[in-house]
Coordinates of C-alpha atoms and ligand atoms in Angstrom, one line a residue:
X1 CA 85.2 235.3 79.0
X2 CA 83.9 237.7 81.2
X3 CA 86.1 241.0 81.9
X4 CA 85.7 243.2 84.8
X5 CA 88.3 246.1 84.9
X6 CA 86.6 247.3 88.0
X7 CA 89.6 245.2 89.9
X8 CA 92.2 247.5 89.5
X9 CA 91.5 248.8 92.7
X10 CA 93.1 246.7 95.5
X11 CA 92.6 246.8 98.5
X12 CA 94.9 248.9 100.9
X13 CA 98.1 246.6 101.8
X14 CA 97.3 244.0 99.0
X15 CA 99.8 243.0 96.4
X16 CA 99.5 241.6 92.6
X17 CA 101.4 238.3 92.3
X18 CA 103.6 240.6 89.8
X19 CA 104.3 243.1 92.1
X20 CA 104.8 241.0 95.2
X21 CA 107.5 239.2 92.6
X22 CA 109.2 241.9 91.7
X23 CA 109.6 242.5 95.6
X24 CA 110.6 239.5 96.3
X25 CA 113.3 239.3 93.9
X26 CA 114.5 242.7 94.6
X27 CA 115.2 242.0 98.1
X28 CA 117.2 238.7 97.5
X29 CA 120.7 238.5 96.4
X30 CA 122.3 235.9 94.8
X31 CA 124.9 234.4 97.9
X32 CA 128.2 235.4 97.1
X33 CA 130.2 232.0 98.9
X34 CA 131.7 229.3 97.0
X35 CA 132.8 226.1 97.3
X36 CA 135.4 223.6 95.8
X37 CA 133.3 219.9 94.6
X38 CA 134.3 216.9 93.0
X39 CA 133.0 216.4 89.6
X40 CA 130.8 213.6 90.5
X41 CA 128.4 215.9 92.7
X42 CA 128.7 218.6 89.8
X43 CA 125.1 217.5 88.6
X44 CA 122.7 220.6 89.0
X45 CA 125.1 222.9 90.5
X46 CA 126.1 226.5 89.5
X47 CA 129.7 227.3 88.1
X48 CA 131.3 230.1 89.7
X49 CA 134.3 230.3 87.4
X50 CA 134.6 229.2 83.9
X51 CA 136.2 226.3 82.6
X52 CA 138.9 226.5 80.6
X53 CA 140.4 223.9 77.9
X54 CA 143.8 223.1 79.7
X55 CA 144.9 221.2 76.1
X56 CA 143.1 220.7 73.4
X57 CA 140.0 217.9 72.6
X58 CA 140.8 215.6 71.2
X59 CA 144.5 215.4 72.4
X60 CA 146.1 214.0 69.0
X61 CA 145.1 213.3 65.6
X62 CA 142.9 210.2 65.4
X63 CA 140.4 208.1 63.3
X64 CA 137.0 208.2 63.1
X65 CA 136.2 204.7 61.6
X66 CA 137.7 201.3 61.7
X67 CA 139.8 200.7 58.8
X68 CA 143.5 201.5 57.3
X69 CA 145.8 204.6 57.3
X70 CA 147.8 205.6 54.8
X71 CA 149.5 208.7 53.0
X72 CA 147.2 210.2 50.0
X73 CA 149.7 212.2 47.9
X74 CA 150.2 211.6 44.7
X75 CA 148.4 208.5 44.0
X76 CA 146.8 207.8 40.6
X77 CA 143.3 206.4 40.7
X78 CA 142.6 202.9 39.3
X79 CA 143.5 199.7 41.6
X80 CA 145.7 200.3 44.4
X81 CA 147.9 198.0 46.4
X82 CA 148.7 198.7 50.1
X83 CA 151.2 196.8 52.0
X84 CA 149.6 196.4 55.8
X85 CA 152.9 197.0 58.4
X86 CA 151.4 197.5 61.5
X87 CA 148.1 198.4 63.6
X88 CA 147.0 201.2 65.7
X89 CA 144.6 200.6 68.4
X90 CA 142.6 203.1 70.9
X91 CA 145.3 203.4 73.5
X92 CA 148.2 201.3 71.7
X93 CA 149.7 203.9 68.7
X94 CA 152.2 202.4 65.4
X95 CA 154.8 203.6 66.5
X96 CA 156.8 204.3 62.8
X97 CA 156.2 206.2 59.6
X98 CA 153.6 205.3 56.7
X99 CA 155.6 205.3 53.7
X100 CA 154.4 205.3 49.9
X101 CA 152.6 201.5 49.2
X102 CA 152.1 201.1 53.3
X103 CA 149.3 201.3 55.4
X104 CA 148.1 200.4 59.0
X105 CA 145.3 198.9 60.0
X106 CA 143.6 201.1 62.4
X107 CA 140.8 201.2 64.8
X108 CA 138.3 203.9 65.8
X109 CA 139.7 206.6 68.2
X110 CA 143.6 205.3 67.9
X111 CA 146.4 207.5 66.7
X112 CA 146.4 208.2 62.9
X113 CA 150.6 207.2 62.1
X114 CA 153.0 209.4 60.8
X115 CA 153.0 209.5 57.0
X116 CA 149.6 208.9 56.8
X117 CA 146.6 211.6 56.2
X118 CA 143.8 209.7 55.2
X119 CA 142.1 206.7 56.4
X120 CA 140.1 204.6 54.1
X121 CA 137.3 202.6 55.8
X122 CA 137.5 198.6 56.3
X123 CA 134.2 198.1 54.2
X124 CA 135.7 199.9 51.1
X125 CA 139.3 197.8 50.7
X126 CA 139.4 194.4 49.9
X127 CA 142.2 192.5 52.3
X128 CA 144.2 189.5 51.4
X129 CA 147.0 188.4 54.0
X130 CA 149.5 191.8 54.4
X131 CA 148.3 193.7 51.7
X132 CA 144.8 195.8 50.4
X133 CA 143.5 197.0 47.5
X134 CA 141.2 199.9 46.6
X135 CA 139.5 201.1 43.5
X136 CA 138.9 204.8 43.3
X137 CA 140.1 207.9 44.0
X138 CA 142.0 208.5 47.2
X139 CA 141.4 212.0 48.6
X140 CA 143.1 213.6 51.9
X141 CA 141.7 214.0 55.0
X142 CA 138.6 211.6 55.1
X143 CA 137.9 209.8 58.7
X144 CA 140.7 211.5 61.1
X145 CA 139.4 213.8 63.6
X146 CA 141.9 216.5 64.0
X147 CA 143.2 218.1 67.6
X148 CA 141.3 220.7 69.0
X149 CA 138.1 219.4 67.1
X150 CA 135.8 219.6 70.0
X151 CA 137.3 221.6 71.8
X152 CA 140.8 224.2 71.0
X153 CA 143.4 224.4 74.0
X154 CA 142.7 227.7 76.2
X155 CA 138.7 228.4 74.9
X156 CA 136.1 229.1 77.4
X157 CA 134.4 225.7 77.8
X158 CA 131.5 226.8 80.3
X159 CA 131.2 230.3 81.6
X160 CA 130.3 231.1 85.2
X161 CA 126.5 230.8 86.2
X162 CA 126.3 227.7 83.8
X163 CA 124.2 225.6 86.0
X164 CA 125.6 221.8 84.9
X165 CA 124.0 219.1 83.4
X166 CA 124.8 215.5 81.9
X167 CA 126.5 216.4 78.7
X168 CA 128.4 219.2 81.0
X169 CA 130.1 216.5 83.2
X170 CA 131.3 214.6 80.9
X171 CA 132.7 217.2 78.9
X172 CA 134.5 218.7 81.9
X173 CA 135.7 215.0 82.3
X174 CA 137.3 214.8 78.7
X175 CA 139.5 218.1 79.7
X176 CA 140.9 216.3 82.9
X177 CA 139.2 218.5 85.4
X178 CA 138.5 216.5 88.7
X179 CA 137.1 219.3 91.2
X180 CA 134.6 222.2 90.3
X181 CA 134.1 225.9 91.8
X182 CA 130.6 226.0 92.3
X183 CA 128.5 228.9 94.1
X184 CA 127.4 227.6 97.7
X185 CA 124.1 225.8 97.8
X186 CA 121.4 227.9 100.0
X187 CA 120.6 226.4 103.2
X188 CA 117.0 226.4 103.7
X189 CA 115.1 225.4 107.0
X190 CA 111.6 224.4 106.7
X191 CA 109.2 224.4 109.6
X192 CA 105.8 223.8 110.0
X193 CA 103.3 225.7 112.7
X194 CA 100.2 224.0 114.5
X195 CA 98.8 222.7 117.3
X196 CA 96.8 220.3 115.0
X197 CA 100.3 218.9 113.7
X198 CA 101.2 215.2 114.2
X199 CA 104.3 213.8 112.2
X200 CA 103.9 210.6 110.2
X201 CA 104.0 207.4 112.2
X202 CA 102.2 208.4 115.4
X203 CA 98.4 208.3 115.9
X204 CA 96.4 211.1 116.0
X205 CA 94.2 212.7 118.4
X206 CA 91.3 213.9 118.3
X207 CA 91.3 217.1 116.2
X208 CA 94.7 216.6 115.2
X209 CA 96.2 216.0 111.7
X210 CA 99.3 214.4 110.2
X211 CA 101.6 217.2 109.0
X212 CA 101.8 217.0 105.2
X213 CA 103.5 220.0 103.9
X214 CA 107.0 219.3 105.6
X215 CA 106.8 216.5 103.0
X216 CA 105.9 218.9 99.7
X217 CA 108.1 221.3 100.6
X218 CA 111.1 218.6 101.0
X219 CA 109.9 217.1 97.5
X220 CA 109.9 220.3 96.0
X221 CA 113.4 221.6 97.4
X222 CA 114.9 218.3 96.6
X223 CA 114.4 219.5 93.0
X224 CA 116.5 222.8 93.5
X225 CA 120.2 223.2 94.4
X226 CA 119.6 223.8 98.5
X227 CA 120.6 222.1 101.2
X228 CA 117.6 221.7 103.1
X229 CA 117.6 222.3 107.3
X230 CA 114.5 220.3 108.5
X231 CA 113.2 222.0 111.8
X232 CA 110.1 219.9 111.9
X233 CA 106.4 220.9 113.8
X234 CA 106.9 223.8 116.3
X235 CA 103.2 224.2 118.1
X236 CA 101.0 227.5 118.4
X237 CA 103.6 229.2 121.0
X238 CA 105.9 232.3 120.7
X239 CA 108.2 231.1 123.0
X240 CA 108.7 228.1 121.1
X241 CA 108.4 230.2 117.2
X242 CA 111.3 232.4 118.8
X243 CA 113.4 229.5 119.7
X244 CA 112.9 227.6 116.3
X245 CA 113.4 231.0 114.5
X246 CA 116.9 231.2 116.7
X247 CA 118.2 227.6 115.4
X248 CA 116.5 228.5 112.0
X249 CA 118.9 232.0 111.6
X250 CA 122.0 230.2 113.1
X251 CA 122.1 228.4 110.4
X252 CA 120.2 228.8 107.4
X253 CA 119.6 231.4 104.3
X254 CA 116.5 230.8 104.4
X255 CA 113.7 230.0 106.4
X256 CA 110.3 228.9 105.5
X257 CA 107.3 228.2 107.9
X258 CA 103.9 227.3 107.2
X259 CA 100.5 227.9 108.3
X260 CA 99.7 230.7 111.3
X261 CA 100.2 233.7 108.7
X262 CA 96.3 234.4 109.0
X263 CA 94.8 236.5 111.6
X264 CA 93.7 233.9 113.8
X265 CA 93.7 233.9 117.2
X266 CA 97.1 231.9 117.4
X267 CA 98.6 233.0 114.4
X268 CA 101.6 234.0 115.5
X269 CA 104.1 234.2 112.7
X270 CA 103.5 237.9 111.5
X271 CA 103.3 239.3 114.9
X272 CA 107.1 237.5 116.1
X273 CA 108.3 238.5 112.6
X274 CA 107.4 241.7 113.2
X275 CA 109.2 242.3 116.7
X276 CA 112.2 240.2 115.5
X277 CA 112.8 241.2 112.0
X278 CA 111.0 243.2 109.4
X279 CA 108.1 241.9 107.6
X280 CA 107.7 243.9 104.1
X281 CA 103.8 242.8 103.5
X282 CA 101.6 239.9 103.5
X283 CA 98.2 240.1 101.7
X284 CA 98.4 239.5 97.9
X285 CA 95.7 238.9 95.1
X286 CA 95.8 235.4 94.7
X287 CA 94.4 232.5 95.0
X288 CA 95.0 230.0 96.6
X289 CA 97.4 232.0 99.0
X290 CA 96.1 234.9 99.5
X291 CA 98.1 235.5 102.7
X292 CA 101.9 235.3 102.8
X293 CA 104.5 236.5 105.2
X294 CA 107.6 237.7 103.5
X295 CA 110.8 239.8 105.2
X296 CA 113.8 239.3 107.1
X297 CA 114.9 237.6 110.3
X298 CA 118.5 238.3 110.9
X299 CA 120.8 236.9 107.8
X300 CA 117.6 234.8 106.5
X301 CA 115.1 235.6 104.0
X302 CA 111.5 234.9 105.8
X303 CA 108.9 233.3 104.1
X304 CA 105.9 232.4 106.2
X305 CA 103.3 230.4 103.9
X306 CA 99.8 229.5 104.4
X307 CA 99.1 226.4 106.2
X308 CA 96.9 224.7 103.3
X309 CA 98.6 222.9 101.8
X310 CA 97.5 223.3 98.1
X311 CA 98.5 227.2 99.2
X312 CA 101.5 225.9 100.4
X313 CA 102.7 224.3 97.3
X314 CA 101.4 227.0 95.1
X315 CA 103.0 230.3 97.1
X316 CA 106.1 228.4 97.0
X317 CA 106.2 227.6 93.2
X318 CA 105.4 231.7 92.0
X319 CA 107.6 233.3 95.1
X320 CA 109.8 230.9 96.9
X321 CA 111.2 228.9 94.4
X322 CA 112.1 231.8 92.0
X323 CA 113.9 233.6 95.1
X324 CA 116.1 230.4 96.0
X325 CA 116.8 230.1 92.3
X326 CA 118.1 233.7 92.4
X327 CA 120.0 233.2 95.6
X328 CA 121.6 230.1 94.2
X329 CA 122.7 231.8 90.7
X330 CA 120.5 230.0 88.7
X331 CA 119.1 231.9 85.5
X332 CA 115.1 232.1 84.3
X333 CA 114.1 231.7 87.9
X334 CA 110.1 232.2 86.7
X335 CA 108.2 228.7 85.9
X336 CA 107.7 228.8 82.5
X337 CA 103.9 229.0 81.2
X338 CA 102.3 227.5 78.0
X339 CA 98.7 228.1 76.0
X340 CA 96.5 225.6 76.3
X341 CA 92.9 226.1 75.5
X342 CA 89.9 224.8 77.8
X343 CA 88.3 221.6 77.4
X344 CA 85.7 222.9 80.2
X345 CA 84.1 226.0 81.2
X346 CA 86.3 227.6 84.4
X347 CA 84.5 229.5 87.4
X348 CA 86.3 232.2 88.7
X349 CA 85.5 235.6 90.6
X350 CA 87.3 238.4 89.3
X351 CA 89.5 240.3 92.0
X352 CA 92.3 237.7 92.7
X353 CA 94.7 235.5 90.3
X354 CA 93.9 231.9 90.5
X355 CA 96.4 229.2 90.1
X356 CA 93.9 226.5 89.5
X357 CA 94.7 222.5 89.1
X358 CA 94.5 221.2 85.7
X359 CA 95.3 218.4 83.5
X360 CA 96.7 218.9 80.2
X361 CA 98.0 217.7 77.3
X362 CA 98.7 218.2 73.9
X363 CA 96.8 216.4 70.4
X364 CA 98.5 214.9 67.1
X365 CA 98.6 218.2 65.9
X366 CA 100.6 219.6 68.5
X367 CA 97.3 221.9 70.0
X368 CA 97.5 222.2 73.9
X369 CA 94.0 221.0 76.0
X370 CA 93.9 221.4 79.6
X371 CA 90.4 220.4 81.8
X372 CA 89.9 221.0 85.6
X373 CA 90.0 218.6 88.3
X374 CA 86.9 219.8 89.8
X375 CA 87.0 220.7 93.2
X376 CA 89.4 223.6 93.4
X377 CA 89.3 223.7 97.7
X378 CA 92.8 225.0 98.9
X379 CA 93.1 222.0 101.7
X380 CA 92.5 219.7 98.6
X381 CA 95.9 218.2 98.7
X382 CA 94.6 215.4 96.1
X383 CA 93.8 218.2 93.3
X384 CA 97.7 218.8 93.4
X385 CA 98.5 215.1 93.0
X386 CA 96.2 214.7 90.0
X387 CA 97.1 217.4 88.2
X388 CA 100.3 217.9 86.1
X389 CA 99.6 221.7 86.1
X390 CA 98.6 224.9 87.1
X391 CA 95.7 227.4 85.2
X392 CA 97.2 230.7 85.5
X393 CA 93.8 232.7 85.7
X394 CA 94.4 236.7 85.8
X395 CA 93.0 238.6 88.2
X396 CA 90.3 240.6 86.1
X397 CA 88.9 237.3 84.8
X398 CA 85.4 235.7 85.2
X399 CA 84.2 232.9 84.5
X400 CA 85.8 231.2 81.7
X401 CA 84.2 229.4 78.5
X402 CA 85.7 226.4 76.9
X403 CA 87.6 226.7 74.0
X404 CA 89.0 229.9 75.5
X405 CA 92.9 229.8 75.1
X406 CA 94.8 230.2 78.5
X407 CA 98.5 230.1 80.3
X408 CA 99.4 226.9 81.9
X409 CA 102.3 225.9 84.1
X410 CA 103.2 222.4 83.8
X411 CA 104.5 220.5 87.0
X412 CA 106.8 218.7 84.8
X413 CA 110.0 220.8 85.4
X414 CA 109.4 222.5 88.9
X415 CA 108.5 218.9 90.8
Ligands
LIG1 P1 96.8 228.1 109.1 O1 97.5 228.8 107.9 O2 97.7 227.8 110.2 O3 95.6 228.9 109.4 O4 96.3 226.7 108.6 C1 95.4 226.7 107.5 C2 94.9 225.2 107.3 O5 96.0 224.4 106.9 C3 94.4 224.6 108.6 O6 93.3 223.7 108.2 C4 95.6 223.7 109.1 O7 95.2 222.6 109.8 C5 96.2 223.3 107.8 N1 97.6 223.1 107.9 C6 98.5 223.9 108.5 N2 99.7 223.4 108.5 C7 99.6 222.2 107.9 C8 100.6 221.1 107.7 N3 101.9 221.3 108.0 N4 100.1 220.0 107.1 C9 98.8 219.9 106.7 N5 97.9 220.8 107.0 C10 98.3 222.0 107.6
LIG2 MG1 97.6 227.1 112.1

């Protein structure tokens, strides 16, 4: 690999992806609102108070295995007789006392009787009419789940900032719990900029273009816990930006545009943010993506991305998604990266970070291998939907030679 620390120096108003980050994250806060939900739409959302065992789990003493109750104490060992009085089912408790020579048949998850402390499984006894036998030794306490097992009355079950999944639901469910306290979802307007834009569904023009990244930025918040605000194309015009900014602050945390953050002549996102809001920068050594708008218009957090759209999708995997995650509570908001060593040699000038496509995966012995797509153009929408992740290539890199071992960021969890 070739190594040039000449780099170091960036350019004036030029950001490292780090530092840019760090920036980021320091300027959003995690939204302090929260809201009441029923259990059902718990999936993926963020606990804002912890949940507490209001009794204990399970609720009473009950068997672990399908067969017969009965009291342990002072038996001798040899060939027993039990006399069967009765049966406890799931839901339908014996409602007496096991006495010395008794048992009860009983079934998984039912109500281990009075008098008894042991329950001896149905493969081990041999039954004739009302009575079983057993040969062995009959100890205490074998198949009966005791209460507060899984769970002890008044224990923390799930802190706060536990973001739920599967296994979460139900368990609130065992403890009764029908409505959560969440943290409020961010609301998130997306718009795109352009002239060029068409939505799907209508013909184009000439030099016009179907707008593509409304839709990958819709995928890739549908992933997150946000409510999305879909503000759809807004042309090349201030007077327009300004009014879609309006709506956009009304109502959202957040507000993401796309495409005129360059410094062509009718980009005009920078310049409105910069009489409406406060922009804090918007060059940063990357690519793709090397310009990005970030700041603040009113109560929303600004991010104005590149219009193409592999830029698109990559700016708002290292500095978007990380800042929603943040605003909506949710821990380890950085994608997480892997090694993977090259299958082929990688071109890269040093100077920027690259985020280029790749295909990975991993061999019988467990080894990571990841190979390029080729064609590494940031309008190459089709590198994005071949891959299943990203190179991470750092900034004072050259050229790359297979076999060299390198971070990867998988797709897998982010969309
Ligand atoms: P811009 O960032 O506005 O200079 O746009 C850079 C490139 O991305 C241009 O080729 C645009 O046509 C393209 N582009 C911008 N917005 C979109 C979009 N929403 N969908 C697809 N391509 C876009
Ligand atoms: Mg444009």
């Amino acid at each position: 690999m070739t190594t040039l620390p000449s780099c170091d120096n960036l350019p004036t108003h030029t950001l490292t992806v780090d530092q840019a980050q760090t920036r980021i994250l320091e300027a959003i806060q995690p939204l302090i609102h929260t809201e009441t939900i029923p259990l059902k739409q718990g999936l993926g959302r963020v606990l804002a108070a912890a949940i507490i065992a209001p009794f204990n789990v399970p609720p009473h003493r009950n068997s672990a295995m399908d067969g017969y109750a009965l009291n342990s104490q002072a038996l001798p060992t040899g060939l027993q007789q039990f006399r069967v009085i009765g049966r406890s089912l799931a839901g339908h408790p014996f409602q007496g006392t096991v006495q010395a020579g008794e048992c009860v048949r009983i079934m998984t998850g039912a109500v281990v009787p009075q008098g008894a402390d042991t329950v001896l499984m149905q493969e081990e006894v041999q039954r004739s009419a009302d009575h079983i036998t057993y040969q062995g030794e009959i100890k205490a306490n074998k198949n009966i789940r005791h209460p507060g097992e899984d769970l002890a009355q008044g224990a923390e079950v799930l802190s706060e900032g536990r973001v739920l999944n599967a296994a979460d639901l139900g368990l609130i469910a065992s403890l009764g719990i029908a409505q959560l306290t969440v943290w409020r979802r961010p609301k998130v307007a997306i718009i795109s900029t352009g002239d060029e834009l068409v939505p799907v569904g209508q013909p184009l023009g000439e030099g016009q273009i179907h707008d593509s990244n409304r839709y990958t930025l819709l995928g890739l918040l549908q992933r997150l816990a946000v409510e999305v605000i879909d503000l759809g194309i807004v042309p090349d015009d201030p007077i327009q930006l300004e009014q879609a900014f309006q709506r956009a602050t009304e109502q959202a945390d957040v507000l993401i545009t796309t495409g005129g953050v360059s410094v062509g002549d009718a980009d005009y996102v920078t310049q409105l943010l910069e009489r409406l809001g406060q922009v804090n920068f918007w060059k940063i050594a990357m690519k793709p993506g090397k310009p990005l708008t970030f700041g603040q218009l009113g109560q929303c957090a600004f991010f104005g991305l590149p219009g193409n759209p592999v830029s698109t999708m990559v700016t708002f995997l290292i500095f978007v998604r990380p800042a929603l995650m943040r605003l909506a509570h949710y821990p380890d908001a950085m994608p997480i990266t892997y090694k993977a060593k090259t299958l082929t040699t990688l071109k890269k000038a040093p100077g920027r970070q690259d985020y280029q496509r790749g295909i990975c995966h991993q061999d019988e012995h467990g080894q990571w291998w990841v190979k390029s797509t080729g064609f590494q153009d940031s309008h190459v929408l089709r590198s994005m939907s071949v891959a299943n992740c990203l190179m991470v290539l750092a900034r004072e890199w050259g050229d790359i030679e297979q076999g060299t071992e390198i971070p990867i960021m998988p797709f897998a969890p982010l969309f």
